[in-house]
Short mmCIF file of C-alpha atoms (C1' of nucleotides) in Angstrom, two decimals:
data_model
loop_
_atom_site.label_atom_id
_atom_site.label_comp_id
_atom_site.label_asym_id
_atom_site.label_seq_id
_atom_site.Cartn_x
_atom_site.Cartn_y
_atom_site.Cartn_z
CA MET A 300 -42.41 -175.34 -112.36
CA LEU A 301 -38.75 -174.46 -112.33
CA PRO A 302 -36.70 -177.52 -113.18
CA ASN A 303 -33.15 -178.00 -112.08
CA VAL A 304 -32.98 -175.09 -109.72
CA GLN A 305 -32.46 -175.37 -106.02
CA HIS A 306 -32.90 -172.42 -103.79
CA GLN A 307 -30.12 -172.10 -101.25
CA PRO A 308 -30.56 -168.90 -99.27
CA SER A 309 -27.26 -169.06 -97.44
CA PHE A 310 -25.39 -170.41 -100.40
CA PHE A 311 -22.60 -167.85 -100.41
CA ASP A 312 -22.28 -167.20 -96.72
CA ASP A 313 -18.99 -169.05 -96.56
CA GLU A 314 -17.60 -167.50 -99.68
CA ALA A 315 -14.46 -165.45 -99.12
CA PRO A 316 -13.33 -163.25 -101.99
CA ALA A 317 -10.61 -165.71 -102.88
CA LEU A 318 -7.85 -164.55 -105.17
CA GLY A 319 -7.10 -166.48 -108.30
CA ALA A 320 -3.36 -166.93 -108.64
CA GLY A 321 -1.78 -165.22 -111.61
CA LEU A 322 -4.99 -163.54 -112.65
CA VAL A 323 -4.26 -160.01 -111.50
CA ARG A 324 -5.02 -157.63 -114.32
CA GLU A 325 -3.20 -154.46 -115.22
CA GLY A 326 -4.45 -151.06 -114.13
CA ALA A 327 -4.93 -149.15 -110.95
CA GLY A 328 -7.44 -150.67 -108.61
CA SER A 329 -8.33 -153.49 -110.96
CA ALA A 330 -9.79 -156.62 -109.53
CA ALA A 331 -7.81 -159.65 -108.59
CA GLN A 332 -10.42 -161.89 -110.17
CA PRO A 333 -10.95 -162.46 -113.86
CA ARG A 334 -13.85 -160.48 -115.25
CA ARG A 335 -17.17 -162.32 -115.10
CA ILE A 336 -20.01 -160.47 -116.80
CA ALA A 337 -23.58 -161.68 -116.99
CA HIS A 338 -26.26 -160.75 -119.46
CA LEU A 339 -29.80 -161.35 -118.28
CA ASP A 340 -32.72 -161.35 -120.67
CA MET A 341 -36.32 -161.78 -119.52
CA ASP A 342 -38.11 -164.50 -121.50
CA ALA A 343 -40.89 -163.18 -123.78
CA PHE A 344 -41.27 -160.33 -121.32
CA TYR A 345 -44.43 -158.50 -122.43
CA ALA A 346 -46.32 -161.68 -123.24
CA SER A 347 -45.33 -163.28 -119.93
CA VAL A 348 -46.52 -160.25 -117.96
CA GLU A 349 -49.84 -160.34 -119.81
CA LEU A 350 -50.23 -164.06 -119.11
CA LEU A 351 -49.76 -163.43 -115.40
CA ARG A 352 -52.67 -161.03 -115.63
CA TYR A 353 -54.80 -163.21 -117.90
CA PRO A 354 -53.81 -166.83 -117.20
CA GLN A 355 -56.86 -167.97 -119.18
CA LEU A 356 -54.97 -167.01 -122.36
CA LYS A 357 -52.14 -169.47 -121.72
CA GLY A 358 -51.49 -171.62 -124.78
CA LEU A 359 -53.64 -169.44 -127.06
CA PRO A 360 -52.37 -167.30 -129.91
CA VAL A 361 -52.00 -163.80 -128.48
CA VAL A 362 -50.47 -160.76 -130.10
CA ILE A 363 -49.59 -157.57 -128.28
CA GLY A 364 -49.51 -154.33 -130.18
CA GLY A 365 -51.54 -151.80 -132.04
CA GLY A 366 -52.37 -149.47 -129.25
CA ARG A 367 -54.63 -146.60 -129.96
CA ARG A 368 -57.95 -148.35 -130.54
CA ARG A 369 -60.56 -151.02 -130.10
CA VAL A 370 -58.95 -153.28 -127.56
CA ASP A 371 -60.24 -151.97 -124.29
CA ASN A 372 -63.99 -152.65 -124.29
CA ALA A 373 -64.10 -156.28 -123.24
CA LEU A 374 -61.36 -155.86 -120.69
CA GLN A 375 -62.95 -153.18 -118.56
CA GLY A 376 -64.61 -156.05 -116.80
CA GLY A 377 -66.33 -154.28 -113.95
CA GLU A 378 -66.16 -156.23 -110.73
CA ARG A 379 -64.90 -159.42 -112.32
CA ALA A 380 -61.37 -160.47 -111.59
CA LEU A 381 -59.27 -160.18 -114.73
CA ALA A 382 -58.54 -163.90 -114.59
CA ASP A 383 -62.28 -164.62 -114.78
CA ILE A 384 -62.99 -162.82 -118.03
CA PRO A 385 -64.00 -165.55 -120.50
CA VAL A 386 -61.66 -165.99 -123.41
CA ALA A 387 -64.54 -165.37 -125.81
CA GLU A 388 -64.81 -161.79 -124.54
CA PHE A 389 -61.31 -160.81 -125.55
CA PRO A 390 -60.97 -158.83 -128.76
CA THR A 391 -59.34 -160.72 -131.60
CA LEU A 392 -57.50 -159.73 -134.72
CA SER A 393 -60.53 -160.63 -136.81
CA GLY A 394 -61.57 -157.67 -138.91
CA TYR A 395 -58.79 -155.46 -137.66
CA SER A 396 -58.17 -152.35 -139.70
CA GLY A 397 -55.55 -149.74 -139.03
CA ARG A 398 -51.84 -149.16 -139.10
CA GLY A 399 -50.51 -150.82 -135.98
CA VAL A 400 -47.79 -153.44 -135.86
CA ILE A 401 -47.24 -156.38 -133.57
CA THR A 402 -44.89 -155.63 -130.70
CA THR A 403 -44.68 -159.25 -129.65
CA ALA A 404 -46.55 -162.51 -130.15
CA THR A 405 -46.84 -165.63 -128.03
CA TYR A 406 -45.35 -168.88 -129.27
CA ALA A 407 -48.84 -170.18 -130.09
CA ALA A 408 -49.37 -167.17 -132.35
CA ARG A 409 -45.99 -167.58 -134.03
CA GLN A 410 -47.14 -171.01 -135.19
CA PHE A 411 -49.40 -169.13 -137.60
CA GLY A 412 -46.51 -167.18 -139.05
CA VAL A 413 -47.15 -163.93 -137.21
CA GLY A 414 -44.36 -162.20 -135.37
CA SER A 415 -42.86 -158.94 -134.13
CA ALA A 416 -42.98 -155.91 -136.44
CA MET A 417 -45.62 -157.47 -138.69
CA GLY A 418 -48.54 -155.24 -139.61
CA LEU A 419 -51.67 -156.13 -137.67
CA MET A 420 -53.75 -156.36 -140.82
CA LYS A 421 -51.42 -158.93 -142.27
CA ALA A 422 -51.48 -160.81 -138.97
CA ALA A 423 -55.30 -160.69 -138.98
CA ALA A 424 -55.27 -162.43 -142.35
CA LEU A 425 -52.94 -165.15 -141.07
CA CYS A 426 -54.53 -165.73 -137.68
CA PRO A 427 -57.84 -163.89 -137.21
CA GLN A 428 -58.64 -165.80 -134.02
CA ALA A 429 -55.55 -164.46 -132.21
CA VAL A 430 -56.34 -162.41 -129.14
CA LEU A 431 -55.18 -158.82 -129.49
CA LEU A 432 -53.95 -157.08 -126.36
CA PRO A 433 -52.82 -153.47 -126.17
CA VAL A 434 -49.27 -152.67 -125.11
CA ASP A 435 -49.24 -151.70 -121.44
CA PHE A 436 -45.88 -150.08 -120.83
CA GLU A 437 -46.81 -148.94 -117.36
CA GLU A 438 -47.28 -152.53 -116.27
CA TYR A 439 -44.09 -153.75 -117.98
CA ARG A 440 -42.13 -150.97 -116.33
CA ARG A 441 -43.53 -152.01 -112.97
CA PHE A 442 -42.29 -155.58 -113.46
CA SER A 443 -39.05 -154.21 -114.86
CA ARG A 444 -38.36 -152.26 -111.70
CA ALA A 445 -39.24 -155.29 -109.62
CA PHE A 446 -36.83 -157.73 -111.26
CA LYS A 447 -34.03 -155.17 -111.36
CA ALA A 448 -34.47 -154.49 -107.65
CA VAL A 449 -34.05 -158.20 -106.98
CA ILE A 450 -30.84 -158.26 -109.01
CA THR A 451 -29.18 -155.21 -107.44
CA GLU A 452 -29.99 -156.63 -104.04
CA ILE A 453 -27.75 -159.59 -104.91
CA ALA A 454 -25.26 -158.00 -107.33
CA PRO A 455 -25.14 -154.21 -107.16
CA VAL A 456 -23.15 -153.47 -110.33
CA MET A 457 -25.95 -153.63 -112.89
CA GLU A 458 -26.31 -151.88 -116.24
CA ASP A 459 -29.82 -151.13 -117.44
CA ARG A 460 -30.31 -152.08 -121.08
CA GLY A 461 -33.98 -151.39 -121.44
CA VAL A 462 -37.13 -152.77 -119.98
CA ASP A 463 -36.26 -156.48 -120.11
CA GLU A 464 -32.46 -156.69 -120.22
CA VAL A 465 -29.48 -155.96 -117.98
CA TYR A 466 -25.76 -156.63 -117.70
CA ILE A 467 -24.44 -157.59 -114.30
CA ASP A 468 -20.81 -157.53 -113.19
CA PHE A 469 -20.23 -160.74 -111.21
CA THR A 470 -16.51 -160.14 -110.81
CA GLN A 471 -16.50 -158.79 -107.27
CA VAL A 472 -19.71 -160.35 -106.01
CA PRO A 473 -19.14 -163.03 -103.35
CA GLY A 474 -19.63 -166.34 -105.13
CA GLY A 475 -19.58 -164.66 -108.53
CA GLN A 476 -16.58 -166.70 -109.65
CA ARG A 477 -17.87 -170.05 -108.48
CA GLU A 478 -18.41 -172.50 -111.36
CA GLY A 479 -17.72 -169.65 -113.77
CA GLY A 480 -20.72 -167.73 -112.44
CA LEU A 481 -23.20 -170.59 -112.65
CA ALA A 482 -24.03 -170.60 -108.95
CA LEU A 483 -24.74 -166.88 -108.81
CA ALA A 484 -26.72 -166.99 -112.04
CA ARG A 485 -28.91 -169.72 -110.56
CA LEU A 486 -29.49 -167.69 -107.43
CA ILE A 487 -30.51 -164.62 -109.47
CA GLN A 488 -32.72 -166.61 -111.79
CA ARG A 489 -34.51 -168.20 -108.89
CA SER A 490 -34.87 -164.96 -106.95
CA VAL A 491 -36.33 -163.15 -109.97
CA PHE A 492 -38.86 -165.93 -110.40
CA ASP A 493 -39.81 -165.94 -106.73
CA ALA A 494 -40.37 -162.18 -106.75
CA THR A 495 -42.14 -161.80 -110.08
CA GLY A 496 -43.27 -165.19 -111.39
CA LEU A 497 -41.24 -164.53 -114.54
CA THR A 498 -38.41 -166.57 -116.04
CA CYS A 499 -35.23 -165.24 -117.57
CA SER A 500 -32.17 -166.48 -119.44
CA ILE A 501 -28.65 -165.66 -118.32
CA GLY A 502 -25.29 -165.87 -120.02
CA VAL A 503 -22.05 -165.43 -118.09
CA ALA A 504 -18.78 -164.73 -119.91
CA PRO A 505 -15.56 -162.70 -119.67
CA ASN A 506 -17.21 -159.63 -121.23
CA LYS A 507 -20.50 -158.06 -122.31
CA LEU A 508 -20.23 -159.09 -125.94
CA LEU A 509 -19.87 -162.79 -125.14
CA ALA A 510 -22.34 -162.65 -122.26
CA LYS A 511 -25.00 -161.30 -124.59
CA MET A 512 -24.45 -164.13 -127.05
CA ALA A 513 -24.27 -166.66 -124.23
CA SER A 514 -27.68 -165.64 -122.88
CA GLU A 515 -29.19 -166.58 -126.25
CA LEU A 516 -27.75 -170.07 -126.25
CA ARG A 517 -30.35 -171.55 -123.92
CA LYS A 518 -33.84 -170.12 -123.89
CA PRO A 519 -36.15 -169.94 -122.12
CA ASN A 520 -35.14 -170.17 -118.48
CA GLY A 521 -31.58 -171.21 -119.32
CA ILE A 522 -28.11 -170.44 -118.06
CA SER A 523 -25.00 -170.60 -120.24
CA ILE A 524 -21.44 -170.23 -119.06
CA VAL A 525 -18.87 -169.21 -121.64
CA GLN A 526 -15.16 -169.20 -120.86
CA GLU A 527 -12.45 -167.75 -123.06
CA ALA A 528 -11.49 -171.24 -124.12
CA ASP A 529 -15.04 -171.90 -125.37
CA LEU A 530 -14.80 -169.26 -128.10
CA THR A 531 -14.07 -171.63 -130.97
CA LYS A 532 -16.53 -174.27 -129.89
CA LEU A 533 -19.53 -172.20 -128.74
CA ILE A 534 -19.23 -168.86 -130.51
CA TRP A 535 -17.51 -169.40 -133.84
CA PRO A 536 -20.23 -171.66 -135.29
CA LEU A 537 -22.85 -168.91 -134.78
CA ALA A 538 -24.02 -166.63 -137.58
CA CYS A 539 -22.38 -163.19 -137.71
CA ARG A 540 -25.84 -161.70 -137.21
CA LYS A 541 -25.72 -163.02 -133.63
CA ILE A 542 -23.13 -160.39 -132.77
CA ASN A 543 -24.86 -157.54 -131.01
CA GLY A 544 -24.22 -154.66 -133.39
CA VAL A 545 -24.30 -156.60 -136.65
CA GLY A 546 -27.65 -155.70 -138.17
CA PRO A 547 -29.24 -156.47 -141.53
CA LYS A 548 -26.95 -154.12 -143.49
CA ALA A 549 -23.64 -155.33 -142.13
CA ASP A 550 -24.83 -158.91 -142.39
CA LYS A 551 -25.71 -158.50 -146.05
CA LYS A 552 -22.27 -157.05 -146.73
CA LEU A 553 -20.59 -159.91 -144.89
CA THR A 554 -22.64 -162.47 -146.80
CA ALA A 555 -21.60 -160.86 -150.08
CA LEU A 556 -17.99 -161.38 -149.00
CA GLY A 557 -18.73 -165.03 -148.34
CA ILE A 558 -18.56 -164.58 -144.56
CA HIS A 559 -21.42 -166.28 -142.75
CA THR A 560 -20.24 -167.45 -139.35
CA ILE A 561 -18.32 -165.70 -136.62
CA GLY A 562 -15.53 -168.21 -137.15
CA GLU A 563 -15.27 -167.22 -140.79
CA LEU A 564 -15.21 -163.60 -139.70
CA ALA A 565 -12.39 -164.35 -137.25
CA ALA A 566 -10.42 -166.01 -140.03
CA GLN A 567 -10.42 -162.82 -142.09
CA PRO A 568 -7.21 -160.81 -142.08
CA ARG A 569 -7.81 -157.64 -140.09
CA ASP A 570 -6.66 -155.50 -143.02
CA ASN A 571 -9.29 -157.05 -145.19
CA LEU A 572 -12.04 -156.04 -142.80
CA LEU A 573 -10.59 -152.55 -142.41
CA ARG A 574 -10.67 -152.19 -146.20
CA HIS A 575 -14.28 -153.24 -146.58
CA PHE A 576 -15.81 -151.78 -143.43
CA GLY A 577 -13.62 -148.81 -142.60
CA LYS A 578 -11.24 -148.26 -139.76
CA SER A 579 -13.71 -148.21 -136.93
CA GLN A 580 -16.27 -150.83 -137.88
CA GLY A 581 -13.65 -153.10 -139.44
CA ALA A 582 -11.56 -153.19 -136.28
CA TRP A 583 -14.65 -153.67 -134.17
CA LEU A 584 -15.82 -156.63 -136.27
CA HIS A 585 -12.44 -158.27 -136.01
CA ASP A 586 -12.29 -157.81 -132.24
CA ALA A 587 -15.86 -159.04 -131.84
CA ALA A 588 -15.15 -162.23 -133.78
CA TRP A 589 -12.23 -162.91 -131.46
CA GLY A 590 -14.41 -162.30 -128.40
CA ARG A 591 -12.58 -159.14 -127.38
CA ASP A 592 -14.60 -156.46 -125.62
CA GLU A 593 -13.37 -154.20 -122.83
CA ARG A 594 -16.54 -152.15 -122.30
CA PRO A 595 -17.30 -151.73 -118.61
CA VAL A 596 -20.67 -152.39 -117.01
CA VAL A 597 -22.09 -148.88 -116.69
CA THR A 598 -24.41 -148.41 -113.76
CA GLU A 599 -25.50 -144.85 -114.45
CA SER A 600 -25.94 -142.75 -117.55
CA GLU A 601 -27.57 -139.49 -118.57
CA PRO A 602 -30.00 -139.29 -121.48
CA VAL A 603 -28.71 -137.59 -124.63
CA SER A 604 -32.01 -136.74 -126.24
CA MET A 605 -35.75 -137.12 -125.84
CA SER A 606 -38.33 -137.24 -128.55
CA ARG A 607 -41.97 -137.76 -129.37
CA GLU A 608 -43.24 -138.94 -132.71
CA THR A 609 -46.47 -140.21 -134.14
CA THR A 610 -47.65 -142.00 -137.24
CA PHE A 611 -50.93 -140.65 -138.58
CA GLU A 612 -54.00 -142.75 -139.16
CA ARG A 613 -53.78 -141.66 -142.79
CA ASP A 614 -51.10 -139.76 -144.68
CA LEU A 615 -51.50 -136.02 -144.29
CA HIS A 616 -50.83 -133.26 -146.78
CA ALA A 617 -48.92 -130.20 -145.58
CA VAL A 618 -51.38 -127.79 -147.18
CA ARG A 619 -54.68 -129.62 -147.29
CA ASP A 620 -54.35 -131.01 -143.77
CA ARG A 621 -52.61 -127.99 -142.36
CA GLN A 622 -54.96 -127.66 -139.40
CA ALA A 623 -54.71 -131.31 -138.34
CA LEU A 624 -50.94 -131.30 -138.74
CA SER A 625 -50.58 -128.16 -136.72
CA GLU A 626 -52.58 -129.66 -133.87
CA VAL A 627 -50.48 -132.84 -133.82
CA PHE A 628 -47.33 -130.76 -133.98
CA THR A 629 -48.36 -128.67 -131.00
CA ARG A 630 -49.39 -131.73 -129.03
CA LEU A 631 -46.03 -133.46 -129.65
CA CYS A 632 -44.20 -130.36 -128.45
CA GLU A 633 -46.35 -130.25 -125.33
CA GLN A 634 -45.80 -133.93 -124.58
CA LEU A 635 -42.07 -133.57 -125.11
CA ALA A 636 -41.92 -130.51 -122.87
CA ALA A 637 -43.82 -132.43 -120.20
CA ASP A 638 -41.39 -135.36 -120.50
CA LEU A 639 -38.40 -133.04 -120.16
CA GLN A 640 -39.81 -131.17 -117.20
CA ARG A 641 -40.98 -134.30 -115.42
CA LYS A 642 -37.52 -135.82 -115.72
CA GLY A 643 -35.73 -132.58 -114.98
CA TYR A 644 -33.94 -131.89 -118.26
CA ALA A 645 -33.63 -129.12 -120.81
CA GLY A 646 -31.87 -129.17 -124.15
CA ARG A 647 -30.16 -126.88 -126.67
CA THR A 648 -30.81 -128.75 -129.90
CA VAL A 649 -34.35 -128.88 -131.24
CA GLY A 650 -35.22 -130.95 -134.27
CA ILE A 651 -38.02 -132.48 -136.28
CA LYS A 652 -38.39 -135.70 -138.18
CA LEU A 653 -40.67 -136.29 -141.14
CA ARG A 654 -41.55 -139.56 -142.76
CA TYR A 655 -43.18 -139.31 -146.17
CA ASP A 656 -45.74 -141.60 -147.76
CA ASP A 657 -42.93 -143.42 -149.60
CA PHE A 658 -41.34 -144.16 -146.19
CA THR A 659 -38.27 -142.03 -146.79
CA SER A 660 -37.54 -139.64 -143.97
CA VAL A 661 -35.67 -136.44 -143.30
CA THR A 662 -34.59 -134.62 -140.17
CA ARG A 663 -33.88 -130.97 -139.58
CA ASP A 664 -32.49 -129.50 -136.42
CA MET A 665 -31.04 -126.36 -134.95
CA THR A 666 -28.96 -125.50 -131.96
CA LEU A 667 -30.19 -122.69 -129.76
CA PRO A 668 -28.15 -120.26 -127.66
CA THR A 669 -29.94 -121.34 -124.50
CA LEU A 670 -31.47 -124.46 -122.97
CA VAL A 671 -35.17 -124.95 -123.54
CA ALA A 672 -37.79 -127.17 -121.95
CA GLU A 673 -40.97 -125.15 -122.52
CA ALA A 674 -43.52 -126.30 -125.09
CA SER A 675 -43.73 -122.85 -126.67
CA ALA A 676 -39.96 -122.54 -127.13
CA ILE A 677 -39.72 -126.05 -128.55
CA ARG A 678 -42.65 -125.43 -130.84
CA GLN A 679 -41.12 -122.19 -132.13
CA ALA A 680 -37.71 -123.71 -132.92
CA ALA A 681 -39.24 -126.88 -134.34
CA GLY A 682 -41.45 -124.69 -136.53
CA LEU A 683 -38.34 -123.08 -138.02
CA CYS A 684 -36.90 -126.55 -138.71
CA LEU A 685 -40.13 -127.56 -140.41
CA LYS A 686 -39.84 -124.59 -142.78
CA ARG A 687 -36.52 -126.01 -144.04
CA ALA A 688 -37.95 -129.42 -144.92
CA PRO A 689 -39.58 -130.34 -148.23
CA LEU A 690 -43.35 -130.53 -147.81
CA THR A 691 -44.61 -131.57 -151.22
CA LYS A 692 -45.05 -135.27 -150.49
CA ARG A 693 -47.72 -136.46 -148.09
CA LEU A 694 -46.62 -137.11 -144.54
CA ARG A 695 -46.98 -140.34 -142.66
CA LEU A 696 -45.11 -139.44 -139.47
CA LEU A 697 -44.13 -136.33 -137.58
CA GLY A 698 -41.64 -136.25 -134.72
CA VAL A 699 -40.07 -133.63 -132.45
CA ARG A 700 -36.79 -134.06 -130.64
CA VAL A 701 -34.72 -132.18 -128.07
CA GLY A 702 -31.05 -133.08 -127.76
CA THR A 703 -27.84 -131.87 -126.09
CA LEU A 704 -29.58 -132.32 -122.77
CA ALA A 705 -28.52 -130.88 -119.46
CA ARG A 706 -30.07 -131.19 -116.03
CA ALA A 707 -32.47 -128.39 -115.33
CA ALA A 708 -33.47 -127.17 -111.92
CA ARG A 709 -36.93 -128.49 -111.27
CA PRO A 710 -39.46 -126.08 -109.78
CA ASP A 711 -40.82 -128.81 -107.52
CA GLN A 712 -37.38 -129.97 -106.43
CA PRO A 713 -35.05 -127.03 -105.87
CA SER A 714 -31.48 -128.26 -105.65
"C1'" DT B 212 -51.93 -155.04 -146.26
"C1'" DC B 213 -46.34 -152.41 -145.85
"C1'" DT B 214 -43.22 -151.17 -142.41
"C1'" DG B 215 -44.39 -148.29 -134.22
"C1'" DG B 216 -41.92 -145.51 -130.97
"C1'" DG B 217 -38.05 -144.20 -128.28
"C1'" DG B 218 -33.48 -144.23 -128.00
"C1'" DT B 219 -27.79 -144.34 -128.94
"C1'" DC B 220 -23.88 -143.96 -131.69
"C1'" DC B 221 -21.32 -143.37 -135.85
"C1'" DT B 222 -20.20 -141.43 -140.48
"C1'" DT B 223 -20.59 -138.09 -143.91
"C1'" DT B 224 -21.61 -133.58 -145.42
"C1'" DT B 225 -21.69 -128.78 -144.90
"C1'" DC B 226 -20.42 -124.56 -143.18
"C1'" DC B 227 -17.47 -121.49 -140.85
"C1'" DT B 228 -12.98 -119.87 -139.26
"C1'" DT B 229 -8.15 -119.50 -139.34
"C1'" DT C 4 -8.44 -110.44 -152.78
"C1'" DC C 5 -8.27 -115.11 -154.00
"C1'" DT C 6 -7.19 -119.91 -153.08
"C1'" DG C 7 -6.43 -123.90 -150.54
"C1'" DA C 8 -5.64 -126.64 -146.48
"C1'" DA C 9 -7.05 -127.91 -142.02
"C1'" DG C 10 -9.97 -128.39 -138.25
"C1'" DG C 11 -14.15 -127.91 -135.50
"C1'" DA C 12 -19.04 -127.67 -134.87
"C1'" DA C 13 -23.39 -128.41 -136.44
"C1'" DA C 14 -26.49 -130.74 -139.43
"C1'" DA C 15 -28.14 -134.77 -141.79
"C1'" DG C 16 -28.55 -139.43 -142.50
"C1'" DG C 17 -28.27 -144.13 -141.34
"C1'" DA C 18 -27.49 -148.46 -138.69
"C1'" DC C 19 -28.75 -150.63 -134.87
"C1'" DC C 20 -31.12 -151.89 -130.49
"C1'" DC C 21 -35.15 -152.88 -127.29
#
DNA sequence: TCTGGGGTCCTTTTCCTT
DNA sequence: TCTGAAGGAAAAGGACCC
């Protein structure tokens, strides 16, 4: 099942934290070893979790997404084990109507040209036989916690980057320097598989930027080691878009300048990039192309804002659908308040977000003199924000946000 | 047949104060 | 009292990521 991996439980028992000669870095308390940072990315995470639950779907086109409706009936299978539900009983995309998009699709489904972010109705036209599963975040979070627990057991300095991704600092971990990190990466990969049945891809490099790109080099279930000296050979041939932080806009601008690969980006005079992209982004692009990135692996962070938003089944008019809008608005505020209180936060900035039928959007927000976490207070402030937004066009989405968060004393957990 | 939801961070604009 | 510069905070928008 897992090729080329040998499990060696006592692999690092003999490993002393050996010092590399001449590799001491500047700065108080800095490590004697060169920095070794890993990026770990679970392979097709949501789809893989679903296939563990429903192995009978293996090899079939499956899309995950939509949500709200019509998926549940066949799957509430009574006493039957989930793995025994016949494939024919799963809901398919055939005849789907509604606004949802695909969150992820299995490889078999991608063969039909469907993929992430595609509207489900379009996908239904391309591949009506595809099985449609709802997104089950609870379950993904459960697996997420499980694989992260395995990692921190082995390498405690881990940065959470969402449900299926982490950075890990190998630098000080016993064995973390061996073979450039390959040995430790193998151990982690194997341990994650043993604990969860899921595969992952790992890249190990001198920093987060390169580690992230390295983890994409071999997928699925791959390990890539990138050393500083590999920059020109392994990184420079890649498209600029592969840099984490270069999105569609920046990429388009680069293309217009005749810059396609990271190597071409590195060849640009720094001043040239500063001129076209501004001081901050220009310098960042130049550094990224040269593989420079000093960001630390951050093990803990506080949230900055929390929000709730929803896209309506049909576009709503501020006047004609006043009642429906008001109900959604109140519900969003209540959900947001519940989120804040459950997690123990309150915030000073309250804002709203509107998306119109032409897909343009606006935000309005206001800063309050005191922290709020109650639905009524959020609703009141958000209502004032709403009054400042244009409401002539029909609305497709409404969102409520609370920012400038601070920890609040929780009634159930006095400090 | 258009295009989800929950975030972070950065830049620009606007407003206020000195 | 008016004007302008400078700087900070808040507001708004946008890019990007998972």
